[in-house]
């Protein structure tokens, strides 16, 4: 956690996703795996800051972002990630880059909804925002046992003040960076969904 004490991770996250958003909005460039996986890696510490409720998400997310970073050494764009797996008929195979991309996208979406809810919610508790984010993004893909474990873990969440302290932010600066991430990540998430949907791969598996 040493890095978080001296840096402002929310600002770095917001800036990285603004760059990805600009690439998508340009409509002339494809999103490359390297900057995408780098931006996603900046989000990883957020899951750690949320404590035991999101431990499963942190471990899963970090491993899959690492896989995409490794893939970026030989695969140029997100489109190529899917097209390569389609060619090999391995899109839905456990551990495939396509499957990992879909899981990473869900992690980004969970953080987007969490930030949205933190901005909208008064008070110091993160239980409401985190519960809504989990219910909306992860719960539909989890079995009863994981959902139950996450619900129990919600009681061990840090307070909003504790989270902001870990992220080296005050309330007003955090709000600006969270809003920035919410706005910039939405088109990135939509872009990943479209890559799957235009290839008739679906996104609910």
Short mmCIF file of N, CA, C and O in Angstrom, two decimals, residues 2-135:
data_model
loop_
_atom_site.label_atom_id
_atom_site.label_comp_id
_atom_site.label_asym_id
_atom_site.label_seq_id
_atom_site.Cartn_x
_atom_site.Cartn_y
_atom_site.Cartn_z
N UNK A 2 2.17 1.13 0.08
CA UNK A 2 3.05 2.29 0.15
C UNK A 2 2.83 3.26 -0.98
O UNK A 2 2.82 4.46 -0.78
N UNK A 3 2.64 2.72 -2.20
CA UNK A 3 2.46 3.58 -3.37
C UNK A 3 1.26 4.50 -3.21
O UNK A 3 1.29 5.65 -3.61
N UNK A 4 0.18 3.93 -2.65
CA UNK A 4 -1.05 4.70 -2.55
C UNK A 4 -0.90 5.90 -1.62
O UNK A 4 -1.61 6.89 -1.74
N UNK A 5 0.03 5.81 -0.68
CA UNK A 5 0.19 6.90 0.28
C UNK A 5 0.78 8.15 -0.37
O UNK A 5 0.54 9.26 0.04
N UNK A 6 1.58 7.98 -1.39
CA UNK A 6 2.25 9.13 -2.01
C UNK A 6 1.62 9.53 -3.34
O UNK A 6 1.85 10.61 -3.84
N UNK A 7 0.85 8.62 -3.92
CA UNK A 7 0.28 8.91 -5.23
C UNK A 7 -1.22 9.12 -5.13
O UNK A 7 -1.82 8.91 -4.10
N UNK A 8 -1.81 9.53 -6.24
CA UNK A 8 -3.26 9.69 -6.31
C UNK A 8 -3.78 8.73 -7.38
O UNK A 8 -3.89 9.10 -8.55
N UNK A 9 -4.06 7.49 -6.98
CA UNK A 9 -4.45 6.48 -7.97
C UNK A 9 -5.70 6.85 -8.75
O UNK A 9 -5.81 6.52 -9.93
N UNK A 10 -6.67 7.55 -8.13
CA UNK A 10 -7.90 7.89 -8.85
C UNK A 10 -7.61 8.79 -10.06
O UNK A 10 -8.21 8.63 -11.12
N UNK A 11 -6.68 9.72 -9.89
CA UNK A 11 -6.33 10.63 -10.99
C UNK A 11 -5.69 9.84 -12.14
O UNK A 11 -6.02 10.05 -13.31
N UNK A 12 -4.80 8.93 -11.79
CA UNK A 12 -4.14 8.10 -12.82
C UNK A 12 -5.16 7.25 -13.57
O UNK A 12 -5.08 7.11 -14.79
N UNK A 13 -6.09 6.68 -12.83
CA UNK A 13 -7.13 5.85 -13.45
C UNK A 13 -7.97 6.69 -14.41
O UNK A 13 -8.19 6.31 -15.56
N UNK A 14 -8.43 7.85 -13.91
CA UNK A 14 -9.28 8.72 -14.74
C UNK A 14 -8.55 9.14 -16.01
O UNK A 14 -9.12 9.11 -17.11
N UNK A 15 -7.29 9.51 -15.89
CA UNK A 15 -6.52 9.95 -17.06
C UNK A 15 -6.33 8.82 -18.07
O UNK A 15 -6.46 9.02 -19.29
N UNK A 16 -6.02 7.62 -17.58
CA UNK A 16 -5.81 6.48 -18.47
C UNK A 16 -7.08 6.14 -19.25
O UNK A 16 -7.03 5.83 -20.45
N UNK A 17 -8.23 6.22 -18.58
CA UNK A 17 -9.48 5.90 -19.27
C UNK A 17 -9.94 7.02 -20.20
O UNK A 17 -10.58 6.75 -21.22
N UNK A 18 -9.56 8.25 -19.88
CA UNK A 18 -9.83 9.35 -20.83
C UNK A 18 -9.09 9.11 -22.14
O UNK A 18 -9.60 9.40 -23.22
N UNK A 19 -7.86 8.62 -22.03
CA UNK A 19 -7.07 8.33 -23.25
C UNK A 19 -7.71 7.21 -24.07
O UNK A 19 -7.78 7.29 -25.30
N UNK A 20 -8.18 6.16 -23.39
CA UNK A 20 -8.87 5.08 -24.10
C UNK A 20 -10.15 5.60 -24.76
O UNK A 20 -10.47 5.24 -25.91
N UNK A 21 -10.87 6.44 -24.02
CA UNK A 21 -12.12 7.02 -24.56
C UNK A 21 -11.82 7.83 -25.82
O UNK A 21 -12.55 7.75 -26.82
N UNK A 22 -10.73 8.60 -25.79
CA UNK A 22 -10.35 9.41 -26.95
C UNK A 22 -10.04 8.53 -28.16
O UNK A 22 -10.40 8.85 -29.29
N UNK A 23 -9.39 7.40 -27.92
CA UNK A 23 -9.09 6.45 -29.01
C UNK A 23 -10.38 5.94 -29.63
O UNK A 23 -10.53 5.89 -30.85
N UNK A 24 -11.33 5.57 -28.77
CA UNK A 24 -12.62 5.04 -29.26
C UNK A 24 -13.38 6.14 -30.02
O UNK A 24 -13.92 5.89 -31.10
N UNK A 25 -13.40 7.35 -29.46
CA UNK A 25 -14.14 8.45 -30.09
C UNK A 25 -13.54 8.88 -31.43
O UNK A 25 -14.24 9.43 -32.27
N UNK A 26 -12.25 8.62 -31.60
CA UNK A 26 -11.60 9.00 -32.86
C UNK A 26 -12.16 8.20 -34.03
O UNK A 26 -12.16 8.66 -35.17
N UNK A 27 -12.66 7.00 -33.75
CA UNK A 27 -13.23 6.09 -34.75
C UNK A 27 -12.27 5.75 -35.89
O UNK A 27 -12.66 5.22 -36.92
N UNK A 28 -11.02 6.12 -35.73
CA UNK A 28 -10.02 5.80 -36.76
C UNK A 28 -8.99 4.81 -36.23
O UNK A 28 -8.26 4.20 -37.00
N UNK A 29 -8.94 4.67 -34.91
CA UNK A 29 -7.94 3.78 -34.31
C UNK A 29 -8.64 2.63 -33.58
O UNK A 29 -9.70 2.82 -33.01
N UNK A 30 -8.01 1.48 -33.59
CA UNK A 30 -8.49 0.37 -32.77
C UNK A 30 -7.84 0.49 -31.39
O UNK A 30 -6.73 1.02 -31.26
N UNK A 31 -8.53 -0.01 -30.38
CA UNK A 31 -7.96 0.02 -29.03
C UNK A 31 -6.90 -1.07 -28.92
O UNK A 31 -7.17 -2.25 -29.18
N UNK A 32 -5.70 -0.66 -28.54
CA UNK A 32 -4.60 -1.63 -28.41
C UNK A 32 -4.64 -2.31 -27.04
O UNK A 32 -5.07 -1.71 -26.05
N UNK A 33 -4.18 -3.54 -27.03
CA UNK A 33 -4.24 -4.33 -25.79
C UNK A 33 -3.33 -3.73 -24.72
O UNK A 33 -3.68 -3.70 -23.54
N UNK A 34 -2.15 -3.22 -25.11
CA UNK A 34 -1.18 -2.73 -24.12
C UNK A 34 -1.73 -1.56 -23.29
O UNK A 34 -1.76 -1.64 -22.05
N UNK A 35 -2.20 -0.45 -23.92
CA UNK A 35 -2.74 0.64 -23.09
C UNK A 35 -4.02 0.25 -22.35
O UNK A 35 -4.26 0.72 -21.24
N UNK A 36 -4.81 -0.64 -22.95
CA UNK A 36 -6.03 -1.10 -22.27
C UNK A 36 -5.67 -1.87 -21.00
O UNK A 36 -6.20 -1.59 -19.93
N UNK A 37 -4.74 -2.83 -21.12
CA UNK A 37 -4.37 -3.63 -19.94
C UNK A 37 -3.66 -2.77 -18.89
O UNK A 37 -3.83 -2.98 -17.68
N UNK A 38 -2.91 -1.76 -19.34
CA UNK A 38 -2.26 -0.87 -18.38
C UNK A 38 -3.30 -0.07 -17.60
O UNK A 38 -3.23 0.04 -16.37
N UNK A 39 -4.28 0.50 -18.32
CA UNK A 39 -5.35 1.27 -17.65
C UNK A 39 -6.08 0.38 -16.64
O UNK A 39 -6.37 0.80 -15.51
N UNK A 40 -6.36 -0.86 -17.06
CA UNK A 40 -7.07 -1.80 -16.17
C UNK A 40 -6.23 -2.14 -14.94
O UNK A 40 -6.78 -2.31 -13.84
N UNK A 41 -4.91 -2.22 -15.11
CA UNK A 41 -4.04 -2.56 -13.97
C UNK A 41 -4.07 -1.46 -12.91
O UNK A 41 -3.89 -1.72 -11.72
N UNK A 42 -4.32 -0.22 -13.32
CA UNK A 42 -4.38 0.90 -12.37
C UNK A 42 -5.61 0.78 -11.46
O UNK A 42 -5.63 1.33 -10.35
N UNK A 43 -6.63 0.06 -11.94
CA UNK A 43 -7.87 -0.12 -11.17
C UNK A 43 -7.69 -1.18 -10.08
O UNK A 43 -8.38 -1.16 -9.05
N UNK A 44 -6.73 -2.09 -10.28
CA UNK A 44 -6.56 -3.24 -9.36
C UNK A 44 -6.53 -2.87 -7.88
O UNK A 44 -7.20 -3.52 -7.07
N UNK A 45 -5.75 -1.84 -7.47
CA UNK A 45 -5.68 -1.54 -6.03
C UNK A 45 -7.02 -1.18 -5.40
O UNK A 45 -7.21 -1.34 -4.20
N UNK A 46 -7.98 -0.71 -6.21
CA UNK A 46 -9.29 -0.33 -5.65
C UNK A 46 -9.97 -1.53 -5.02
O UNK A 46 -10.59 -1.42 -3.96
N UNK A 47 -9.87 -2.70 -5.68
CA UNK A 47 -10.51 -3.90 -5.12
C UNK A 47 -9.88 -4.25 -3.77
O UNK A 47 -10.58 -4.62 -2.83
N UNK A 48 -8.56 -4.10 -3.68
CA UNK A 48 -7.86 -4.37 -2.42
C UNK A 48 -8.31 -3.45 -1.30
O UNK A 48 -8.39 -3.85 -0.14
N UNK A 49 -8.62 -2.20 -1.66
CA UNK A 49 -9.06 -1.21 -0.66
C UNK A 49 -10.45 -1.53 -0.10
O UNK A 49 -10.83 -1.01 0.94
N UNK A 50 -11.21 -2.38 -0.81
CA UNK A 50 -12.59 -2.66 -0.38
C UNK A 50 -12.68 -3.82 0.60
O UNK A 50 -13.76 -4.14 1.09
N UNK A 51 -11.54 -4.47 0.88
CA UNK A 51 -11.54 -5.50 1.92
C UNK A 51 -12.07 -6.84 1.45
O UNK A 51 -12.16 -7.13 0.26
N UNK A 52 -12.47 -7.66 2.41
CA UNK A 52 -12.74 -9.08 2.16
C UNK A 52 -13.92 -9.31 1.22
O UNK A 52 -13.97 -10.30 0.50
N UNK A 53 -14.90 -8.41 1.20
CA UNK A 53 -16.09 -8.60 0.36
C UNK A 53 -15.71 -8.75 -1.10
O UNK A 53 -16.36 -9.48 -1.85
N UNK A 54 -14.64 -8.07 -1.51
CA UNK A 54 -14.26 -8.10 -2.92
C UNK A 54 -12.92 -8.80 -3.15
O UNK A 54 -12.28 -8.60 -4.17
N UNK A 55 -12.54 -9.65 -2.18
CA UNK A 55 -11.28 -10.38 -2.31
C UNK A 55 -11.31 -11.28 -3.55
O UNK A 55 -10.35 -11.35 -4.31
N UNK A 56 -12.45 -11.95 -3.75
CA UNK A 56 -12.59 -12.84 -4.92
C UNK A 56 -12.41 -12.03 -6.20
O UNK A 56 -11.76 -12.48 -7.15
N UNK A 57 -12.99 -10.82 -6.23
CA UNK A 57 -12.92 -9.97 -7.43
C UNK A 57 -11.49 -9.50 -7.66
O UNK A 57 -11.01 -9.49 -8.79
N UNK A 58 -10.81 -9.15 -6.57
CA UNK A 58 -9.44 -8.66 -6.69
C UNK A 58 -8.54 -9.74 -7.29
O UNK A 58 -7.82 -9.51 -8.26
N UNK A 59 -8.61 -10.96 -6.73
CA UNK A 59 -7.74 -12.05 -7.19
C UNK A 59 -8.04 -12.39 -8.66
O UNK A 59 -7.15 -12.54 -9.48
N UNK A 60 -9.31 -12.48 -8.98
CA UNK A 60 -9.74 -12.83 -10.33
C UNK A 60 -9.35 -11.73 -11.32
O UNK A 60 -8.78 -12.00 -12.38
N UNK A 61 -9.63 -10.50 -10.95
CA UNK A 61 -9.37 -9.36 -11.83
C UNK A 61 -7.87 -9.20 -12.10
O UNK A 61 -7.45 -9.08 -13.24
N UNK A 62 -7.08 -9.23 -11.04
CA UNK A 62 -5.63 -9.03 -11.17
C UNK A 62 -5.02 -10.09 -12.09
O UNK A 62 -4.22 -9.78 -12.98
N UNK A 63 -5.42 -11.35 -11.91
CA UNK A 63 -4.88 -12.44 -12.73
C UNK A 63 -5.24 -12.26 -14.20
O UNK A 63 -4.42 -12.47 -15.09
N UNK A 64 -6.47 -11.83 -14.45
CA UNK A 64 -6.92 -11.70 -15.84
C UNK A 64 -6.33 -10.46 -16.52
O UNK A 64 -6.05 -10.48 -17.73
N UNK A 65 -6.11 -9.39 -15.77
CA UNK A 65 -5.43 -8.21 -16.33
C UNK A 65 -3.99 -8.58 -16.68
O UNK A 65 -3.47 -8.18 -17.73
N UNK A 66 -3.37 -9.36 -15.80
CA UNK A 66 -1.99 -9.82 -16.05
C UNK A 66 -1.93 -10.65 -17.33
O UNK A 66 -1.00 -10.52 -18.13
N UNK A 67 -2.93 -11.49 -17.54
CA UNK A 67 -2.97 -12.30 -18.76
C UNK A 67 -3.06 -11.42 -20.01
O UNK A 67 -2.38 -11.66 -21.00
N UNK A 68 -3.90 -10.37 -19.93
CA UNK A 68 -4.03 -9.47 -21.09
C UNK A 68 -2.74 -8.68 -21.33
O UNK A 68 -2.37 -8.44 -22.48
N UNK A 69 -2.08 -8.29 -20.25
CA UNK A 69 -0.80 -7.58 -20.39
C UNK A 69 0.22 -8.47 -21.09
O UNK A 69 0.98 -8.02 -21.95
N UNK A 70 0.22 -9.75 -20.71
CA UNK A 70 1.12 -10.72 -21.33
C UNK A 70 0.75 -10.90 -22.81
O UNK A 70 1.62 -10.95 -23.69
N UNK A 71 -0.55 -10.97 -23.08
CA UNK A 71 -1.04 -11.15 -24.45
C UNK A 71 -0.64 -9.97 -25.34
O UNK A 71 -0.42 -10.13 -26.54
N UNK A 72 -0.54 -8.78 -24.73
CA UNK A 72 -0.24 -7.56 -25.52
C UNK A 72 1.14 -7.62 -26.17
O UNK A 72 1.42 -6.87 -27.10
N UNK A 73 1.99 -8.53 -25.68
CA UNK A 73 3.33 -8.67 -26.28
C UNK A 73 3.25 -9.28 -27.68
O UNK A 73 4.14 -9.09 -28.50
N UNK A 74 2.18 -10.03 -27.93
CA UNK A 74 2.07 -10.68 -29.25
C UNK A 74 0.77 -10.34 -29.99
O UNK A 74 0.64 -10.65 -31.17
N UNK A 75 -0.18 -9.72 -29.30
CA UNK A 75 -1.46 -9.37 -29.94
C UNK A 75 -1.65 -7.85 -29.86
O UNK A 75 -1.56 -7.27 -28.78
N UNK A 76 -1.92 -7.24 -31.01
CA UNK A 76 -1.95 -5.77 -31.07
C UNK A 76 -3.21 -5.14 -30.49
O UNK A 76 -3.13 -4.25 -29.65
N UNK A 77 -4.39 -5.59 -30.94
CA UNK A 77 -5.63 -4.87 -30.59
C UNK A 77 -6.64 -5.80 -29.90
O UNK A 77 -6.55 -7.02 -29.99
N UNK A 78 -7.63 -5.18 -29.26
CA UNK A 78 -8.70 -5.95 -28.62
C UNK A 78 -9.47 -6.76 -29.66
O UNK A 78 -9.89 -7.89 -29.40
N UNK A 79 -9.66 -6.18 -30.85
CA UNK A 79 -10.34 -6.92 -31.92
C UNK A 79 -9.59 -8.21 -32.25
O UNK A 79 -10.20 -9.26 -32.42
N UNK A 80 -8.26 -8.10 -32.32
CA UNK A 80 -7.44 -9.28 -32.65
C UNK A 80 -7.52 -10.34 -31.56
O UNK A 80 -7.44 -11.54 -31.85
N UNK A 81 -7.67 -9.91 -30.30
CA UNK A 81 -7.82 -10.87 -29.20
C UNK A 81 -8.99 -11.80 -29.50
O UNK A 81 -8.87 -13.03 -29.43
N UNK A 82 -10.14 -11.20 -29.86
CA UNK A 82 -11.33 -12.00 -30.13
C UNK A 82 -11.19 -12.80 -31.42
O UNK A 82 -11.52 -13.99 -31.46
N UNK A 83 -10.69 -12.14 -32.46
CA UNK A 83 -10.59 -12.83 -33.76
C UNK A 83 -9.64 -14.02 -33.71
O UNK A 83 -9.91 -15.06 -34.32
N UNK A 84 -8.56 -13.89 -32.96
CA UNK A 84 -7.61 -15.02 -32.79
C UNK A 84 -8.29 -16.20 -32.10
O UNK A 84 -8.11 -17.35 -32.50
N UNK A 85 -9.08 -15.89 -31.04
CA UNK A 85 -9.76 -16.97 -30.31
C UNK A 85 -10.88 -17.59 -31.15
O UNK A 85 -11.14 -18.80 -31.06
N UNK A 86 -11.55 -16.76 -31.95
CA UNK A 86 -12.60 -17.29 -32.85
C UNK A 86 -11.96 -18.29 -33.82
O UNK A 86 -12.50 -19.37 -34.07
N UNK A 87 -10.82 -17.90 -34.35
CA UNK A 87 -10.09 -18.76 -35.30
C UNK A 87 -9.75 -20.12 -34.67
O UNK A 87 -9.82 -21.16 -35.32
N UNK A 88 -9.37 -20.06 -33.39
CA UNK A 88 -8.98 -21.31 -32.68
C UNK A 88 -10.18 -22.01 -32.06
O UNK A 88 -10.02 -23.03 -31.38
N UNK A 89 -11.35 -21.39 -32.20
CA UNK A 89 -12.56 -21.93 -31.56
C UNK A 89 -12.39 -22.06 -30.05
O UNK A 89 -12.78 -23.05 -29.44
N UNK A 90 -11.75 -21.04 -29.44
CA UNK A 90 -11.45 -21.13 -28.00
C UNK A 90 -11.98 -19.93 -27.22
O UNK A 90 -11.54 -19.67 -26.10
N UNK A 91 -12.95 -19.20 -27.80
CA UNK A 91 -13.46 -17.99 -27.14
C UNK A 91 -13.93 -18.27 -25.72
O UNK A 91 -13.59 -17.56 -24.77
N UNK A 92 -14.72 -19.34 -25.55
CA UNK A 92 -15.31 -19.63 -24.23
C UNK A 92 -14.48 -20.60 -23.40
O UNK A 92 -14.89 -21.00 -22.31
N UNK A 93 -13.32 -20.97 -23.89
CA UNK A 93 -12.46 -21.88 -23.14
C UNK A 93 -11.92 -21.17 -21.89
O UNK A 93 -11.52 -20.01 -21.95
N UNK A 94 -11.91 -21.88 -20.76
CA UNK A 94 -11.36 -21.30 -19.52
C UNK A 94 -9.93 -20.83 -19.77
O UNK A 94 -9.12 -21.57 -20.34
N UNK A 95 -9.64 -19.59 -19.37
CA UNK A 95 -8.29 -19.07 -19.52
C UNK A 95 -8.03 -18.40 -20.86
O UNK A 95 -6.94 -17.86 -21.07
N UNK A 96 -9.01 -18.43 -21.78
CA UNK A 96 -8.78 -17.76 -23.07
C UNK A 96 -8.71 -16.25 -22.86
O UNK A 96 -9.31 -15.71 -21.93
N UNK A 97 -7.99 -15.57 -23.74
CA UNK A 97 -7.87 -14.11 -23.62
C UNK A 97 -9.25 -13.44 -23.75
O UNK A 97 -9.52 -12.45 -23.08
N UNK A 98 -10.10 -13.99 -24.61
CA UNK A 98 -11.45 -13.41 -24.80
C UNK A 98 -12.27 -13.50 -23.52
O UNK A 98 -12.92 -12.54 -23.10
N UNK A 99 -12.22 -14.67 -22.91
CA UNK A 99 -12.96 -14.88 -21.65
C UNK A 99 -12.42 -13.93 -20.57
O UNK A 99 -13.18 -13.31 -19.83
N UNK A 100 -11.10 -13.80 -20.52
CA UNK A 100 -10.49 -12.91 -19.53
C UNK A 100 -10.85 -11.45 -19.79
O UNK A 100 -11.08 -10.68 -18.86
N UNK A 101 -10.92 -11.07 -21.07
CA UNK A 101 -11.32 -9.70 -21.42
C UNK A 101 -12.73 -9.41 -20.94
O UNK A 101 -13.00 -8.34 -20.37
N UNK A 102 -13.63 -10.36 -21.10
CA UNK A 102 -15.01 -10.18 -20.64
C UNK A 102 -15.07 -10.03 -19.12
O UNK A 102 -15.80 -9.17 -18.60
N UNK A 103 -14.27 -10.82 -18.40
CA UNK A 103 -14.24 -10.73 -16.93
C UNK A 103 -13.64 -9.40 -16.47
O UNK A 103 -14.12 -8.79 -15.51
N UNK A 104 -12.59 -8.95 -17.14
CA UNK A 104 -11.97 -7.66 -16.79
C UNK A 104 -12.97 -6.52 -17.04
O UNK A 104 -13.10 -5.61 -16.22
N UNK A 105 -13.69 -6.61 -18.14
CA UNK A 105 -14.71 -5.60 -18.44
C UNK A 105 -15.74 -5.51 -17.30
O UNK A 105 -16.16 -4.43 -16.91
N UNK A 106 -16.12 -6.66 -16.75
CA UNK A 106 -17.07 -6.65 -15.62
C UNK A 106 -16.48 -5.95 -14.40
O UNK A 106 -17.18 -5.23 -13.68
N UNK A 107 -15.19 -6.16 -14.18
CA UNK A 107 -14.52 -5.47 -13.06
C UNK A 107 -14.56 -3.96 -13.24
O UNK A 107 -14.85 -3.21 -12.29
N UNK A 108 -14.30 -3.51 -14.46
CA UNK A 108 -14.36 -2.06 -14.76
C UNK A 108 -15.77 -1.53 -14.54
O UNK A 108 -15.97 -0.43 -14.02
N UNK A 109 -16.75 -2.32 -14.96
CA UNK A 109 -18.15 -1.91 -14.83
C UNK A 109 -18.56 -1.85 -13.37
O UNK A 109 -19.30 -0.94 -12.95
N UNK A 110 -18.09 -2.81 -12.57
CA UNK A 110 -18.40 -2.81 -11.14
C UNK A 110 -17.88 -1.53 -10.48
O UNK A 110 -18.59 -0.88 -9.72
N UNK A 111 -16.65 -1.15 -10.82
CA UNK A 111 -16.06 0.07 -10.25
C UNK A 111 -16.83 1.30 -10.74
O UNK A 111 -17.07 2.24 -9.98
N UNK A 112 -17.26 1.28 -12.01
CA UNK A 112 -18.03 2.41 -12.55
C UNK A 112 -19.33 2.60 -11.75
O UNK A 112 -19.65 3.71 -11.33
N UNK A 113 -20.06 1.50 -11.54
CA UNK A 113 -21.33 1.58 -10.79
C UNK A 113 -21.06 1.97 -9.33
O UNK A 113 -21.79 2.78 -8.75
N UNK A 114 -20.00 1.41 -8.75
CA UNK A 114 -19.63 1.75 -7.37
C UNK A 114 -19.39 3.26 -7.23
O UNK A 114 -19.93 3.91 -6.34
N UNK A 115 -18.59 3.83 -8.14
CA UNK A 115 -18.30 5.27 -8.09
C UNK A 115 -19.57 6.08 -8.29
O UNK A 115 -19.78 7.08 -7.61
N UNK A 116 -20.40 5.65 -9.22
CA UNK A 116 -21.67 6.34 -9.48
C UNK A 116 -22.50 6.40 -8.20
O UNK A 116 -23.04 7.45 -7.84
N UNK A 117 -22.58 5.26 -7.52
CA UNK A 117 -23.38 5.16 -6.30
C UNK A 117 -22.77 5.96 -5.14
O UNK A 117 -23.49 6.55 -4.35
N UNK A 118 -21.42 5.96 -5.05
CA UNK A 118 -20.76 6.74 -4.00
C UNK A 118 -21.08 8.23 -4.20
O UNK A 118 -21.37 8.95 -3.24
N UNK A 119 -21.05 8.69 -5.45
CA UNK A 119 -21.34 10.09 -5.76
C UNK A 119 -22.79 10.44 -5.38
O UNK A 119 -23.07 11.51 -4.86
N UNK A 120 -23.70 9.49 -5.62
CA UNK A 120 -25.14 9.76 -5.39
C UNK A 120 -25.55 9.59 -3.93
O UNK A 120 -26.60 10.09 -3.52
N UNK A 121 -24.74 8.87 -3.14
CA UNK A 121 -25.15 8.48 -1.79
C UNK A 121 -24.53 9.39 -0.73
O UNK A 121 -23.33 9.61 -0.72
N UNK A 122 -25.38 9.88 0.16
CA UNK A 122 -24.89 10.66 1.30
C UNK A 122 -24.41 9.71 2.40
O UNK A 122 -24.77 8.53 2.39
N UNK A 123 -23.65 10.25 3.32
CA UNK A 123 -23.23 9.43 4.47
C UNK A 123 -21.88 8.78 4.23
O UNK A 123 -21.28 8.91 3.17
N UNK A 124 -21.44 8.04 5.25
CA UNK A 124 -20.07 7.52 5.28
C UNK A 124 -20.00 6.03 4.98
O UNK A 124 -18.92 5.46 4.91
N UNK A 125 -21.17 5.38 4.81
CA UNK A 125 -21.17 3.93 4.59
C UNK A 125 -21.02 3.60 3.10
O UNK A 125 -21.62 4.24 2.25
N UNK A 126 -20.22 2.57 2.84
CA UNK A 126 -20.07 2.09 1.45
C UNK A 126 -20.95 0.87 1.18
O UNK A 126 -20.97 0.36 0.06
N UNK A 127 -21.67 0.42 2.20
CA UNK A 127 -22.44 -0.82 2.05
C UNK A 127 -23.48 -0.71 0.95
O UNK A 127 -23.62 -1.60 0.11
N UNK A 128 -24.22 0.39 0.92
CA UNK A 128 -25.24 0.59 -0.11
C UNK A 128 -24.64 0.63 -1.51
O UNK A 128 -25.03 -0.16 -2.39
N UNK A 129 -23.66 1.54 -1.75
CA UNK A 129 -23.05 1.62 -3.07
C UNK A 129 -22.41 0.29 -3.52
O UNK A 129 -22.58 -0.13 -4.66
N UNK A 130 -21.68 -0.37 -2.60
CA UNK A 130 -20.99 -1.62 -2.97
C UNK A 130 -22.00 -2.74 -3.23
O UNK A 130 -21.81 -3.53 -4.17
N UNK A 131 -23.07 -2.79 -2.43
CA UNK A 131 -24.10 -3.83 -2.63
C UNK A 131 -24.79 -3.66 -3.98
O UNK A 131 -25.03 -4.63 -4.70
N UNK A 132 -25.10 -2.40 -4.33
CA UNK A 132 -25.76 -2.14 -5.61
C UNK A 132 -24.83 -2.50 -6.78
O UNK A 132 -25.26 -3.09 -7.77
N UNK A 133 -23.57 -2.11 -6.66
CA UNK A 133 -22.61 -2.40 -7.73
C UNK A 133 -22.44 -3.90 -7.90
O UNK A 133 -22.43 -4.42 -9.03
N UNK A 134 -22.35 -4.63 -6.80
CA UNK A 134 -22.20 -6.09 -6.87
C UNK A 134 -23.46 -6.72 -7.47
O UNK A 134 -23.38 -7.57 -8.37
N UNK A 135 -24.63 -6.29 -6.98
CA UNK A 135 -25.90 -6.87 -7.45
C UNK A 135 -26.09 -6.65 -8.95
O UNK A 135 -26.57 -7.53 -9.67
#
